[in-house]
Short mmCIF file of C-alpha atoms in Angstrom, two decimals:
data_model
loop_
_atom_site.label_atom_id
_atom_site.label_comp_id
_atom_site.label_asym_id
_atom_site.label_seq_id
_atom_site.Cartn_x
_atom_site.Cartn_y
_atom_site.Cartn_z
CA MET A 17 64.01 120.19 93.96
CA ALA A 18 63.82 120.31 90.16
CA PRO A 19 60.32 120.51 88.65
CA GLU A 20 58.94 117.35 87.12
CA PRO A 21 58.77 117.16 83.30
CA ARG A 22 56.04 119.39 81.93
CA SER A 23 53.24 117.82 79.91
CA SER A 24 53.33 118.50 76.16
CA ASN A 25 49.57 118.23 75.97
CA PRO A 26 48.11 121.78 75.81
CA GLU A 27 44.86 120.65 77.45
CA ASP A 28 46.68 119.20 80.45
CA VAL A 29 48.62 122.43 80.89
CA ARG A 30 45.52 124.57 80.42
CA MET A 31 43.58 122.65 83.08
CA ALA A 32 46.48 122.83 85.54
CA LEU A 33 46.80 126.57 84.95
CA ARG A 34 43.06 127.15 85.33
CA ALA A 35 43.03 125.22 88.62
CA ALA A 36 46.12 127.06 89.89
CA ARG A 37 44.69 130.48 89.03
CA LEU A 38 41.40 129.72 90.75
CA TYR A 39 43.20 128.43 93.82
CA HIS A 40 46.00 130.98 94.24
CA PHE A 41 44.46 134.16 92.81
CA GLU A 42 40.76 133.78 93.48
CA GLY A 43 40.93 131.79 96.71
CA ALA A 44 38.62 129.06 95.47
CA THR A 45 38.39 125.81 97.39
CA GLN A 46 39.05 122.47 95.74
CA ALA A 47 35.31 121.76 95.72
CA GLU A 48 34.63 125.08 93.96
CA ILE A 49 37.42 124.44 91.45
CA ALA A 50 35.99 121.00 90.72
CA ALA A 51 32.57 122.55 90.01
CA VAL A 52 34.00 125.24 87.71
CA LEU A 53 36.17 122.83 85.71
CA GLY A 54 33.74 119.91 85.70
CA VAL A 55 36.11 117.48 87.41
CA SER A 56 36.07 115.58 90.69
CA ARG A 57 37.46 117.15 93.87
CA PRO A 58 40.48 114.77 93.97
CA THR A 59 41.24 115.66 90.35
CA ALA A 60 41.12 119.36 91.24
CA GLY A 61 43.66 118.73 93.98
CA ARG A 62 45.91 116.85 91.58
CA LEU A 63 45.71 119.68 89.03
CA ILE A 64 46.84 122.21 91.66
CA ALA A 65 49.69 119.93 92.74
CA ARG A 66 50.70 119.32 89.10
CA ALA A 67 50.90 123.06 88.41
CA ARG A 68 53.36 123.45 91.29
CA ALA A 69 55.37 120.34 90.47
CA GLN A 70 55.79 121.31 86.80
CA GLY A 71 56.96 124.83 87.60
CA LEU A 72 53.78 126.52 86.34
CA VAL A 73 53.37 128.29 89.68
CA ARG A 74 56.02 130.43 91.35
CA ILE A 75 55.40 131.46 94.95
CA GLU A 76 57.38 134.43 96.24
CA ILE A 77 57.47 135.48 99.88
CA VAL A 78 58.18 139.19 100.27
CA VAL A 79 59.07 141.02 103.48
CA PRO A 80 57.64 144.57 103.40
CA ASP A 81 60.39 147.14 102.94
CA GLU A 82 59.51 148.96 106.15
CA LEU A 83 59.95 145.73 108.17
CA ARG A 84 63.18 144.40 106.64
CA ALA A 85 65.21 145.52 109.64
CA GLN A 86 62.84 143.74 112.04
CA VAL A 87 61.76 140.51 110.33
CA HIS A 88 64.37 137.82 109.58
CA THR A 89 62.47 134.64 108.76
CA ASP A 90 65.22 133.21 106.51
CA LEU A 91 67.76 133.42 109.33
CA GLU A 92 65.25 131.89 111.73
CA ARG A 93 64.73 128.91 109.45
CA GLU A 94 68.49 128.45 109.05
CA LEU A 95 68.97 128.47 112.81
CA GLU A 96 66.18 125.94 113.30
CA ALA A 97 67.71 123.60 110.73
CA ALA A 98 71.30 124.05 111.97
CA PHE A 99 70.61 123.48 115.67
CA GLY A 100 67.48 121.33 115.69
CA LEU A 101 65.35 124.08 117.21
CA THR A 102 61.58 124.04 117.39
CA GLU A 103 61.56 127.79 116.77
CA ALA A 104 63.99 130.68 116.44
CA VAL A 105 63.01 134.34 116.73
CA VAL A 106 65.56 136.83 115.39
CA LEU A 107 65.28 140.55 116.11
CA GLY A 108 67.19 143.52 114.77
CA ASP A 109 69.12 145.27 117.54
CA ALA A 110 71.56 143.55 119.90
CA PRO A 111 70.98 144.24 123.61
CA ASP A 112 73.60 145.91 125.79
CA ASP A 113 73.74 146.01 129.57
CA SER A 114 70.67 148.23 129.97
CA PRO A 115 67.25 146.79 130.90
CA ALA A 116 65.61 148.82 128.13
CA SER A 117 67.68 147.09 125.45
CA LEU A 118 66.29 143.70 126.54
CA ALA A 119 62.68 144.81 126.05
CA PRO A 120 62.40 143.76 122.37
CA LEU A 121 63.74 140.27 123.14
CA ALA A 122 61.41 140.06 126.12
CA ARG A 123 58.36 141.05 124.06
CA ALA A 124 59.25 138.38 121.52
CA ALA A 125 59.59 135.82 124.32
CA VAL A 126 56.18 136.83 125.68
CA ALA A 127 54.71 136.19 122.23
CA VAL A 128 56.36 132.75 122.22
CA LEU A 129 54.87 131.96 125.64
CA GLY A 130 51.47 133.04 124.35
CA ARG A 131 51.70 130.33 121.68
CA ARG A 132 53.66 127.65 123.52
CA LEU A 133 52.62 127.74 127.19
CA PRO A 134 49.75 125.33 127.98
CA ALA A 135 47.17 126.56 130.47
CA GLN A 136 47.72 123.60 132.80
CA ALA A 137 51.52 123.63 132.59
CA THR A 138 54.25 124.56 135.05
CA LEU A 139 56.59 127.33 133.89
CA GLY A 140 60.07 127.32 135.39
CA PHE A 141 62.50 130.24 135.23
CA THR A 142 66.05 131.03 136.28
CA TRP A 143 66.64 134.48 137.70
CA GLY A 144 68.48 137.10 135.69
CA PRO A 145 67.99 140.26 133.61
CA GLU A 146 66.35 138.40 130.71
CA THR A 147 63.60 136.84 132.81
CA ILE A 148 63.07 140.11 134.68
CA ALA A 149 62.51 141.73 131.28
CA VAL A 150 60.04 139.01 130.27
CA ALA A 151 58.10 139.46 133.50
CA THR A 152 58.03 143.21 132.91
CA GLU A 153 56.57 142.78 129.42
CA LEU A 154 53.90 140.26 130.40
CA GLY A 155 50.40 141.63 129.97
CA PRO A 156 47.26 140.44 131.76
CA HIS A 157 46.22 138.35 128.76
CA SER A 158 49.65 137.35 127.38
CA ALA A 159 49.34 133.70 128.38
CA ARG A 160 48.19 131.47 131.19
CA CYS A 161 49.59 128.53 133.14
CA ALA A 162 48.95 126.63 136.37
CA THR A 163 52.23 127.14 138.26
CA VAL A 164 55.36 129.30 138.10
CA VAL A 165 58.45 127.93 139.84
CA GLN A 166 61.91 129.31 140.51
CA LEU A 167 64.53 126.92 139.11
CA ASP A 168 67.62 128.13 140.97
CA GLY A 169 68.43 129.39 144.44
CA SER A 170 69.26 133.04 144.82
CA LEU A 171 70.09 133.84 148.45
CA THR A 172 73.48 135.50 148.94
CA SER A 173 75.34 137.30 151.71
CA SER A 174 75.56 140.52 149.65
CA ASP A 175 72.85 143.10 148.98
CA TYR A 176 72.70 142.15 145.30
CA GLN A 177 69.18 142.37 143.89
CA THR A 178 68.41 139.27 141.83
CA GLY A 179 64.86 140.30 140.85
CA VAL A 180 63.48 136.91 141.88
CA GLU A 181 60.59 138.29 143.90
CA PHE A 182 59.55 140.62 141.09
CA THR A 183 59.83 137.92 138.41
CA LEU A 184 57.99 135.28 140.41
CA GLY A 185 55.28 137.63 141.64
CA ARG A 186 54.58 139.32 138.33
CA CYS A 187 54.63 136.06 136.35
CA ALA A 188 52.22 134.51 138.83
CA ASP A 189 49.93 137.54 138.64
CA ARG A 190 49.97 137.96 134.87
CA LEU A 191 49.76 134.24 134.11
CA ARG A 192 47.18 133.67 136.86
CA ALA A 193 49.40 130.93 138.25
CA ASN A 194 50.41 129.56 141.63
CA PRO A 195 53.93 130.80 142.57
CA VAL A 196 56.47 128.38 144.03
CA ARG A 197 59.56 130.01 145.58
CA LEU A 198 62.90 128.22 145.97
CA HIS A 199 64.00 129.99 149.14
CA ALA A 200 67.57 128.74 149.15
CA PRO A 201 71.13 129.80 148.32
CA LEU A 202 72.49 129.14 144.85
CA TYR A 203 75.64 127.50 146.23
CA ALA A 204 76.17 125.60 149.47
CA ASP A 205 78.30 122.70 150.64
CA ALA A 206 77.34 119.34 149.17
CA ALA A 207 75.81 118.00 152.38
CA THR A 208 73.59 121.06 152.70
CA VAL A 209 72.38 120.63 149.11
CA VAL A 210 71.35 117.04 149.89
CA ALA A 211 69.53 118.22 153.02
CA LEU A 212 67.72 120.97 151.09
CA GLU A 213 66.53 118.48 148.49
CA GLN A 214 65.14 116.31 151.28
CA ASP A 215 63.35 119.23 152.94
CA SER A 216 59.57 118.94 152.57
CA VAL A 217 59.15 122.49 151.24
CA LEU A 218 62.35 123.18 149.31
CA GLY A 219 62.50 119.63 147.99
CA ARG A 220 59.03 120.07 146.51
CA ALA A 221 60.11 123.23 144.70
CA ILE A 222 63.19 121.54 143.25
CA ALA A 223 61.21 118.47 142.17
CA LEU A 224 58.52 120.65 140.60
CA GLY A 225 61.15 122.61 138.71
CA ARG A 226 62.73 119.46 137.32
CA THR A 227 59.44 118.38 135.77
CA ALA A 228 58.28 121.80 134.49
CA GLU A 229 56.74 121.51 131.03
CA VAL A 230 58.18 124.88 129.95
CA MET A 231 61.39 126.58 131.11
CA MET A 232 62.73 130.04 130.28
CA PHE A 233 66.16 131.44 130.99
CA GLY A 234 69.09 133.52 129.82
CA VAL A 235 72.72 132.41 129.83
CA GLY A 236 75.61 133.71 131.86
CA THR A 237 79.20 134.16 130.79
CA VAL A 238 82.34 133.00 132.58
CA SER A 239 83.61 136.48 133.40
CA THR A 240 83.50 139.21 135.99
CA ALA A 241 80.61 140.73 134.00
CA THR A 242 78.29 137.87 134.93
CA THR A 243 75.52 138.38 137.46
CA LEU A 244 76.99 135.55 139.55
CA PHE A 245 80.19 137.54 140.05
CA GLU A 246 78.35 140.80 140.63
CA GLY A 247 76.20 139.12 143.25
CA SER A 248 79.23 137.59 145.05
CA TYR A 249 78.23 134.03 144.21
CA LEU A 250 81.59 133.50 142.48
CA ASP A 251 85.05 135.00 142.94
CA THR A 252 87.93 135.42 140.52
CA ALA A 253 89.65 132.24 141.72
CA LEU A 254 86.57 130.15 140.97
CA LEU A 255 86.12 131.85 137.59
CA ASP A 256 89.71 130.98 136.72
CA GLU A 257 89.10 127.37 137.76
CA LEU A 258 85.95 127.18 135.63
CA ARG A 259 87.76 128.60 132.59
CA GLY A 260 90.49 126.02 133.11
CA LEU A 261 87.83 123.31 133.00
CA GLY A 262 86.56 124.65 129.67
CA ALA A 263 83.45 126.47 130.87
CA VAL A 264 81.89 128.93 128.40
CA GLY A 265 78.49 129.59 129.96
CA GLU A 266 76.01 128.81 132.70
CA ILE A 267 72.30 128.34 133.19
CA GLY A 268 70.92 128.45 136.71
CA GLY A 269 74.44 128.48 138.16
CA ARG A 270 75.40 125.27 136.34
CA PHE A 271 78.29 125.56 133.89
CA TYR A 272 78.80 123.89 130.52
CA ARG A 273 81.57 123.68 127.94
CA ALA A 274 81.73 124.77 124.29
CA ASP A 275 80.18 121.48 123.17
CA GLY A 276 77.35 121.89 125.66
CA THR A 277 78.48 119.15 128.06
CA ASP A 278 78.52 119.70 131.82
CA VAL A 279 81.68 121.11 133.36
CA PRO A 280 83.26 118.54 135.69
CA GLY A 281 84.25 119.36 139.23
CA SER A 282 82.73 119.79 142.67
CA LEU A 283 80.65 122.92 141.96
CA ALA A 284 77.75 120.95 140.46
CA ALA A 285 77.27 119.06 143.74
CA ARG A 286 77.16 122.40 145.58
CA THR A 287 74.56 123.97 143.30
CA VAL A 288 70.93 124.40 144.36
CA SER A 289 69.15 124.44 141.03
CA VAL A 290 67.59 122.22 138.40
CA GLY A 291 70.32 120.25 136.67
CA LEU A 292 71.26 120.63 133.03
CA ASP A 293 69.99 117.12 132.29
CA ALA A 294 66.51 118.17 133.45
CA ILE A 295 66.70 121.17 131.11
CA ARG A 296 67.71 118.92 128.22
CA ALA A 297 64.79 116.60 129.02
CA CYS A 298 62.23 119.43 129.05
CA GLY A 299 60.14 119.56 125.89
CA CYS A 300 60.01 123.37 125.67
CA THR A 301 63.01 125.41 126.79
CA VAL A 302 63.10 129.09 125.83
CA LEU A 303 66.55 130.71 125.72
CA ILE A 304 66.46 134.52 125.64
CA SER A 305 69.85 136.08 125.00
CA GLY A 306 71.84 138.33 122.71
CA GLY A 307 74.77 140.68 122.44
CA ALA A 308 78.37 139.86 121.52
CA PRO A 309 79.51 138.93 125.08
CA LYS A 310 76.91 136.14 125.15
CA HIS A 311 77.67 134.59 121.74
CA GLN A 312 79.89 131.76 122.96
CA ALA A 313 77.56 130.92 125.85
CA VAL A 314 74.54 130.77 123.51
CA LEU A 315 76.43 128.54 121.07
CA GLY A 316 77.42 126.12 123.82
CA ALA A 317 73.83 125.96 125.06
CA LEU A 318 72.54 125.17 121.57
CA ARG A 319 75.20 122.54 120.94
CA GLY A 320 74.31 120.92 124.25
CA GLY A 321 70.58 120.69 123.53
CA LEU A 322 69.78 123.15 126.31
CA ALA A 323 67.23 125.11 124.28
CA THR A 324 64.42 124.18 121.94
CA ILE A 325 63.46 127.81 121.27
CA LEU A 326 65.90 130.69 120.82
CA VAL A 327 65.07 134.40 121.01
CA THR A 328 68.08 136.47 119.96
CA ASP A 329 69.38 139.34 117.84
CA ILE A 330 70.52 139.31 114.20
CA GLU A 331 74.22 139.69 114.99
CA CYS A 332 74.14 136.70 117.31
CA ALA A 333 72.11 134.70 114.76
CA ARG A 334 74.65 135.34 112.00
CA TRP A 335 77.57 134.51 114.31
CA LEU A 336 75.91 131.24 115.36
CA LEU A 337 75.42 130.21 111.75
CA GLU A 338 79.08 130.91 111.02
CA LYS A 339 79.99 128.59 113.90
CA LYS A 340 77.35 125.95 113.24
CA GLU A 341 79.86 123.11 112.88
CA GLY A 342 79.27 120.91 115.87
CA ALA A 343 75.58 121.76 115.99
CA ARG A 344 73.07 119.13 117.03
CA PRO A 345 72.23 116.65 114.25
#
């Protein structure tokens, strides 16, 4: 925005400069400025505003040199504007497949929870390496909530370790919350899913998950590198079918396309997890993800309104901004 025309009256400029100096350099309040300059408090406020509007004050925000590789507030603001996010947190290094590489993202997510998680809220999570990392980084005073609930089933015929018990138990302990386990498979036949939802215990967990005030999750890819394939939840034939339907990512075992819309087909009716519509309806959804293999899945999630808060790495952030066409208005 261009500055408004500057007054040609030296006294007007002098008073605006005096007020601005007192306010910005000496930390004076408007009441103190009014007393020093002999004007009313509202007039002091107008003088400060006039100095800014007429270009007499220049405010510069400087990132310390030693933190330039770690702090990326300009990119965060661009992401928030491009995708309609409540908050974006951008870190320096992209994670790889190792748990240690997820620790910085997890610590940032813990900080977000400390600011965003109400003490009386229910926190829902989907299982995966990102939420395991968050649980690992939680300290005894990181945050607090009333209930922690598992959003997706995890039982499988293989010996694959999902980390659900660790994530649920540690989150409940650190957040001083009541844990609610969804002791069910991720995929079953459609009739079984209906029966599970009607079960007095499992149905309560699913219903509680759907109405959680805060949800946190990572995203999965449509590839053999996904945890769903590694855990024998999906096979190559089903992956091929999902790709043919346009799937680019999944949250809680539910797949979505590049524009963020749900993938059609019978798999959704066989999935024991909170639906994508419930995630879209949640007021605070924290997506924790990064690394080049996850770029397309993160983009689809953002386009589909599946996250209000994003915690990611700088490479992913830059890639998302390059692809921001089709972002949420």
